[in-house]
Structure formats: C-alpha cells, structure tokens
PDB file of C-alpha atoms in Angstrom:
ATOM      1  CA  GLN A   8     -14.383   0.155  18.978  1.00  0.00           C
ATOM      2  CA  GLU A   9     -14.540  -1.079  15.443  1.00  0.00           C
ATOM      3  CA  GLN A  10     -13.719   1.622  12.936  1.00  0.00           C
ATOM      4  CA  LEU A  11     -15.109  -0.025   9.796  1.00  0.00           C
ATOM      5  CA  VAL A  12     -18.182  -2.283   9.841  1.00  0.00           C
ATOM      6  CA  GLU A  13     -19.469  -3.788   6.602  1.00  0.00           C
ATOM      7  CA  SER A  14     -22.981  -5.036   5.878  1.00  0.00           C
ATOM      8  CA  GLY A  15     -25.225  -5.857   2.940  1.00  0.00           C
ATOM      9  CA  GLY A  16     -23.632  -9.013   1.590  1.00  0.00           C
ATOM     10  CA  GLY A  17     -25.763 -11.964   0.571  1.00  0.00           C
ATOM     11  CA  SER A  18     -26.677 -14.460  -2.132  1.00  0.00           C
ATOM     12  CA  VAL A  19     -28.095 -13.502  -5.520  1.00  0.00           C
ATOM     13  CA  ASP A  20     -28.531 -15.008  -8.952  1.00  0.00           C
ATOM     14  CA  ALA A  21     -26.285 -13.983 -11.828  1.00  0.00           C
ATOM     15  CA  GLY A  22     -27.405 -10.632 -13.212  1.00  0.00           C
ATOM     16  CA  GLY A  23     -28.715  -9.523  -9.827  1.00  0.00           C
ATOM     17  CA  SER A  24     -27.732  -6.626  -7.592  1.00  0.00           C
ATOM     18  CA  LEU A  25     -26.577  -5.982  -4.043  1.00  0.00           C
ATOM     19  CA  LYS A  26     -25.688  -2.837  -2.121  1.00  0.00           C
ATOM     20  CA  LEU A  27     -22.845  -3.100   0.351  1.00  0.00           C
ATOM     21  CA  SER A  28     -22.408  -0.586   3.141  1.00  0.00           C
ATOM     22  CA  CYS A  29     -19.533   0.254   5.452  1.00  0.00           C
ATOM     23  CA  LYS A  30     -20.176   2.257   8.597  1.00  0.00           C
ATOM     24  CA  VAL A  31     -17.108   4.393   9.231  1.00  0.00           C
ATOM     25  CA  SER A  32     -16.020   6.007  12.494  1.00  0.00           C
ATOM     26  CA  THR A  33     -16.144   9.795  12.435  1.00  0.00           C
ATOM     27  CA  SER A  34     -12.401  10.224  12.816  1.00  0.00           C
ATOM     28  CA  ILE A  35     -11.684   7.953   9.875  1.00  0.00           C
ATOM     29  CA  TYR A  36     -14.377   9.286   7.551  1.00  0.00           C
ATOM     30  CA  ALA A  37     -13.153  12.881   7.632  1.00  0.00           C
ATOM     31  CA  THR A  38      -9.495  12.186   6.990  1.00  0.00           C
ATOM     32  CA  HIS A  39      -9.225   9.068   4.859  1.00  0.00           C
ATOM     33  CA  THR A  40      -9.524   7.834   1.328  1.00  0.00           C
ATOM     34  CA  MET A  41     -11.950   4.905   1.329  1.00  0.00           C
ATOM     35  CA  ALA A  42     -11.954   1.743  -0.739  1.00  0.00           C
ATOM     36  CA  TRP A  43     -13.544  -1.623  -1.346  1.00  0.00           C
ATOM     37  CA  PHE A  44     -11.450  -4.714  -1.910  1.00  0.00           C
ATOM     38  CA  ARG A  45     -12.431  -8.299  -2.470  1.00  0.00           C
ATOM     39  CA  GLN A  46     -10.938 -11.728  -2.149  1.00  0.00           C
ATOM     40  CA  THR A  47     -12.315 -14.327  -4.508  1.00  0.00           C
ATOM     41  CA  SER A  48     -11.493 -18.025  -4.677  1.00  0.00           C
ATOM     42  CA  GLY A  49      -7.889 -18.700  -5.591  1.00  0.00           C
ATOM     43  CA  LYS A  50      -6.949 -15.049  -5.950  1.00  0.00           C
ATOM     44  CA  GLU A  51      -5.135 -12.460  -3.902  1.00  0.00           C
ATOM     45  CA  ARG A  52      -7.058  -9.549  -2.452  1.00  0.00           C
ATOM     46  CA  GLU A  53      -7.814  -7.079  -5.257  1.00  0.00           C
ATOM     47  CA  GLY A  54      -9.017  -3.501  -5.436  1.00  0.00           C
ATOM     48  CA  VAL A  55     -12.631  -3.026  -6.486  1.00  0.00           C
ATOM     49  CA  ALA A  56     -13.141   0.722  -6.116  1.00  0.00           C
ATOM     50  CA  VAL A  57     -11.699   3.769  -4.385  1.00  0.00           C
ATOM     51  CA  ILE A  58     -13.189   7.154  -3.515  1.00  0.00           C
ATOM     52  CA  ASP A  59     -11.273  10.098  -2.091  1.00  0.00           C
ATOM     53  CA  ARG A  60     -12.528  12.941   0.082  1.00  0.00           C
ATOM     54  CA  PRO A  61     -13.588  15.217  -2.835  1.00  0.00           C
ATOM     55  CA  GLY A  62     -15.440  12.272  -4.396  1.00  0.00           C
ATOM     56  CA  ASN A  63     -13.057  11.258  -7.165  1.00  0.00           C
ATOM     57  CA  THR A  64     -13.291   7.552  -7.964  1.00  0.00           C
ATOM     58  CA  THR A  65     -11.372   4.782  -9.646  1.00  0.00           C
ATOM     59  CA  TYR A  66     -12.301   1.155 -10.306  1.00  0.00           C
ATOM     60  CA  GLY A  67     -10.634  -2.151 -11.007  1.00  0.00           C
ATOM     61  CA  ASP A  68     -10.590  -3.142 -14.681  1.00  0.00           C
ATOM     62  CA  PHE A  69     -12.874  -6.108 -14.019  1.00  0.00           C
ATOM     63  CA  VAL A  70     -15.676  -3.817 -12.820  1.00  0.00           C
ATOM     64  CA  GLU A  71     -16.521  -2.779 -16.406  1.00  0.00           C
ATOM     65  CA  GLY A  72     -19.107  -0.207 -15.290  1.00  0.00           C
ATOM     66  CA  ARG A  73     -21.121  -2.638 -13.155  1.00  0.00           C
ATOM     67  CA  PHE A  74     -20.299  -1.243  -9.686  1.00  0.00           C
ATOM     68  CA  THR A  75     -20.575   2.224  -8.139  1.00  0.00           C
ATOM     69  CA  ILE A  76     -18.787   3.471  -5.032  1.00  0.00           C
ATOM     70  CA  SER A  77     -20.199   6.387  -3.052  1.00  0.00           C
ATOM     71  CA  ARG A  78     -19.948   8.148   0.283  1.00  0.00           C
ATOM     72  CA  ASP A  79     -22.835   9.375   2.457  1.00  0.00           C
ATOM     73  CA  LYS A  80     -21.448  12.136   4.630  1.00  0.00           C
ATOM     74  CA  ALA A  81     -24.642  12.505   6.655  1.00  0.00           C
ATOM     75  CA  VAL A  82     -24.235   9.039   8.177  1.00  0.00           C
ATOM     76  CA  ASN A  83     -20.474   8.441   7.728  1.00  0.00           C
ATOM     77  CA  THR A  84     -21.110   5.497   5.440  1.00  0.00           C
ATOM     78  CA  LEU A  85     -19.370   4.113   2.383  1.00  0.00           C
ATOM     79  CA  HIS A  86     -21.441   2.225  -0.186  1.00  0.00           C
ATOM     80  CA  LEU A  87     -20.750  -0.127  -3.066  1.00  0.00           C
ATOM     81  CA  GLN A  88     -23.622  -0.755  -5.454  1.00  0.00           C
ATOM     82  CA  LEU A  89     -23.077  -4.065  -7.236  1.00  0.00           C
ATOM     83  CA  SER A  90     -25.062  -4.637 -10.447  1.00  0.00           C
ATOM     84  CA  ARG A  91     -25.046  -7.232 -13.231  1.00  0.00           C
ATOM     85  CA  LEU A  92     -23.284  -9.609 -10.881  1.00  0.00           C
ATOM     86  CA  LYS A  93     -21.433 -12.618 -12.243  1.00  0.00           C
ATOM     87  CA  PRO A  94     -20.556 -15.905 -10.510  1.00  0.00           C
ATOM     88  CA  GLU A  95     -16.886 -14.852 -10.588  1.00  0.00           C
ATOM     89  CA  ASP A  96     -17.790 -11.893  -8.349  1.00  0.00           C
ATOM     90  CA  THR A  97     -18.360 -14.351  -5.501  1.00  0.00           C
ATOM     91  CA  GLY A  98     -16.086 -13.665  -2.561  1.00  0.00           C
ATOM     92  CA  MET A  99     -15.506 -11.651   0.601  1.00  0.00           C
ATOM     93  CA  TYR A 100     -15.747  -7.881   0.207  1.00  0.00           C
ATOM     94  CA  TYR A 101     -13.791  -5.605   2.520  1.00  0.00           C
ATOM     95  CA  CYS A 102     -13.967  -1.929   3.333  1.00  0.00           C
ATOM     96  CA  ALA A 103     -10.602  -0.219   3.851  1.00  0.00           C
ATOM     97  CA  ALA A 104      -9.256   3.224   4.683  1.00  0.00           C
ATOM     98  CA  ALA A 105      -5.979   5.060   4.180  1.00  0.00           C
ATOM     99  CA  PRO A 106      -5.003   8.564   5.319  1.00  0.00           C
ATOM    100  CA  TYR A 107      -5.820  10.861   2.430  1.00  0.00           C
ATOM    101  CA  ASN A 108      -2.303  12.292   2.243  1.00  0.00           C
ATOM    102  CA  THR A 109      -0.746   8.878   1.649  1.00  0.00           C
ATOM    103  CA  ILE A 110      -2.517   8.221  -1.642  1.00  0.00           C
ATOM    104  CA  SER A 111      -2.087  10.350  -4.750  1.00  0.00           C
ATOM    105  CA  PRO A 112      -3.127  10.200  -7.493  1.00  0.00           C
ATOM    106  CA  ILE A 113      -6.230   8.140  -6.952  1.00  0.00           C
ATOM    107  CA  GLU A 114      -5.451   5.967  -9.962  1.00  0.00           C
ATOM    108  CA  THR A 115      -2.676   4.384  -7.893  1.00  0.00           C
ATOM    109  CA  ALA A 116      -4.974   3.555  -4.972  1.00  0.00           C
ATOM    110  CA  LEU A 117      -6.117   0.029  -5.798  1.00  0.00           C
ATOM    111  CA  TYR A 118      -3.273  -1.747  -3.960  1.00  0.00           C
ATOM    112  CA  PRO A 119      -4.211  -3.319  -0.602  1.00  0.00           C
ATOM    113  CA  GLN A 120      -0.765  -2.670   0.918  1.00  0.00           C
ATOM    114  CA  LEU A 121      -1.594   1.066   0.959  1.00  0.00           C
ATOM    115  CA  TYR A 122      -4.390   0.553   3.497  1.00  0.00           C
ATOM    116  CA  LYS A 123      -3.860   0.089   7.222  1.00  0.00           C
ATOM    117  CA  THR A 124      -7.475   0.052   8.466  1.00  0.00           C
ATOM    118  CA  TRP A 125      -9.786  -2.791   7.448  1.00  0.00           C
ATOM    119  CA  GLY A 126     -13.236  -4.069   8.195  1.00  0.00           C
ATOM    120  CA  GLN A 127     -14.134  -7.713   8.857  1.00  0.00           C
ATOM    121  CA  GLY A 128     -15.682  -8.236   5.440  1.00  0.00           C
ATOM    122  CA  THR A 129     -19.105  -9.149   4.114  1.00  0.00           C
ATOM    123  CA  PRO A 130     -19.711 -12.193   1.871  1.00  0.00           C
ATOM    124  CA  VAL A 131     -21.167 -12.058  -1.620  1.00  0.00           C
ATOM    125  CA  THR A 132     -22.325 -15.219  -3.389  1.00  0.00           C
ATOM    126  CA  VAL A 133     -23.528 -15.159  -6.994  1.00  0.00           C
ATOM    127  CA  SER A 134     -25.174 -18.273  -8.399  1.00  0.00           C
ATOM    128  CA  SER A 135     -25.255 -19.146 -12.090  1.00  0.00           C
TER     129      SER A 135
END
C-alpha cells in the first residue's frame, strides 16, 4: 500500500497557479512531519516547504511568499498551493514524511536526507 500519493500537477502559464495534494496514510499523518520537495532541471532535489504536526511551517528561500503548505486533518491530506508560478518552477514535486521526533527545529527540515518516506511525484510545467 502506497503511503504517500501526490496529485494536482499540470501545465500552466507563467503567473498561474496550481494546487498540489498528497494523500497520506493514517499511520504516517498522525506521527510525521510532512514536506514538499522538488527536482528541477539540472539541480539536486531541494526543499520547498515543511509543516510539522502543530502546523508550524518553513519554506525554501526561492519561494518568496508564492507558495503555501497546509494539512487537512479531516482527509489526511497535505497540500501545496503554488501561485505566481515562474518557468524556473518547472519540475517534479514530491511529498515526503519524516517521524516528527527526528526533526527539530523545523527551520532545519528542508534537507531531503532527513526523509525516509516519499511519494512518486507529480509534474509541474510552467510556460513563459
């Protein structure tokens, strides 16, 4: 059984918006810090946003207020609202989870090596 399943990727014009979702298994959702990472052309996987169980968040510097991470407890789902998208945001976006007690403080949580559970990814393409 897959534990993390992403959806919502697609193609948009620059300046547009997308909302990514990650369906999380019940056992993972209750006990893990959740994050979004991305892999863009020519770059290593980088942290986009992280949210812990109480709802504290942190973002990569490149986000510049354009993206919002959130959790929906009612349906065990992680979201990433992408706004004011740029062509350089094009890439594969991944949902990831790490046991909550392995990450503290949240400001240190943007490193992919901290996460052991990953989804398959959802593609985002932004045209200029």
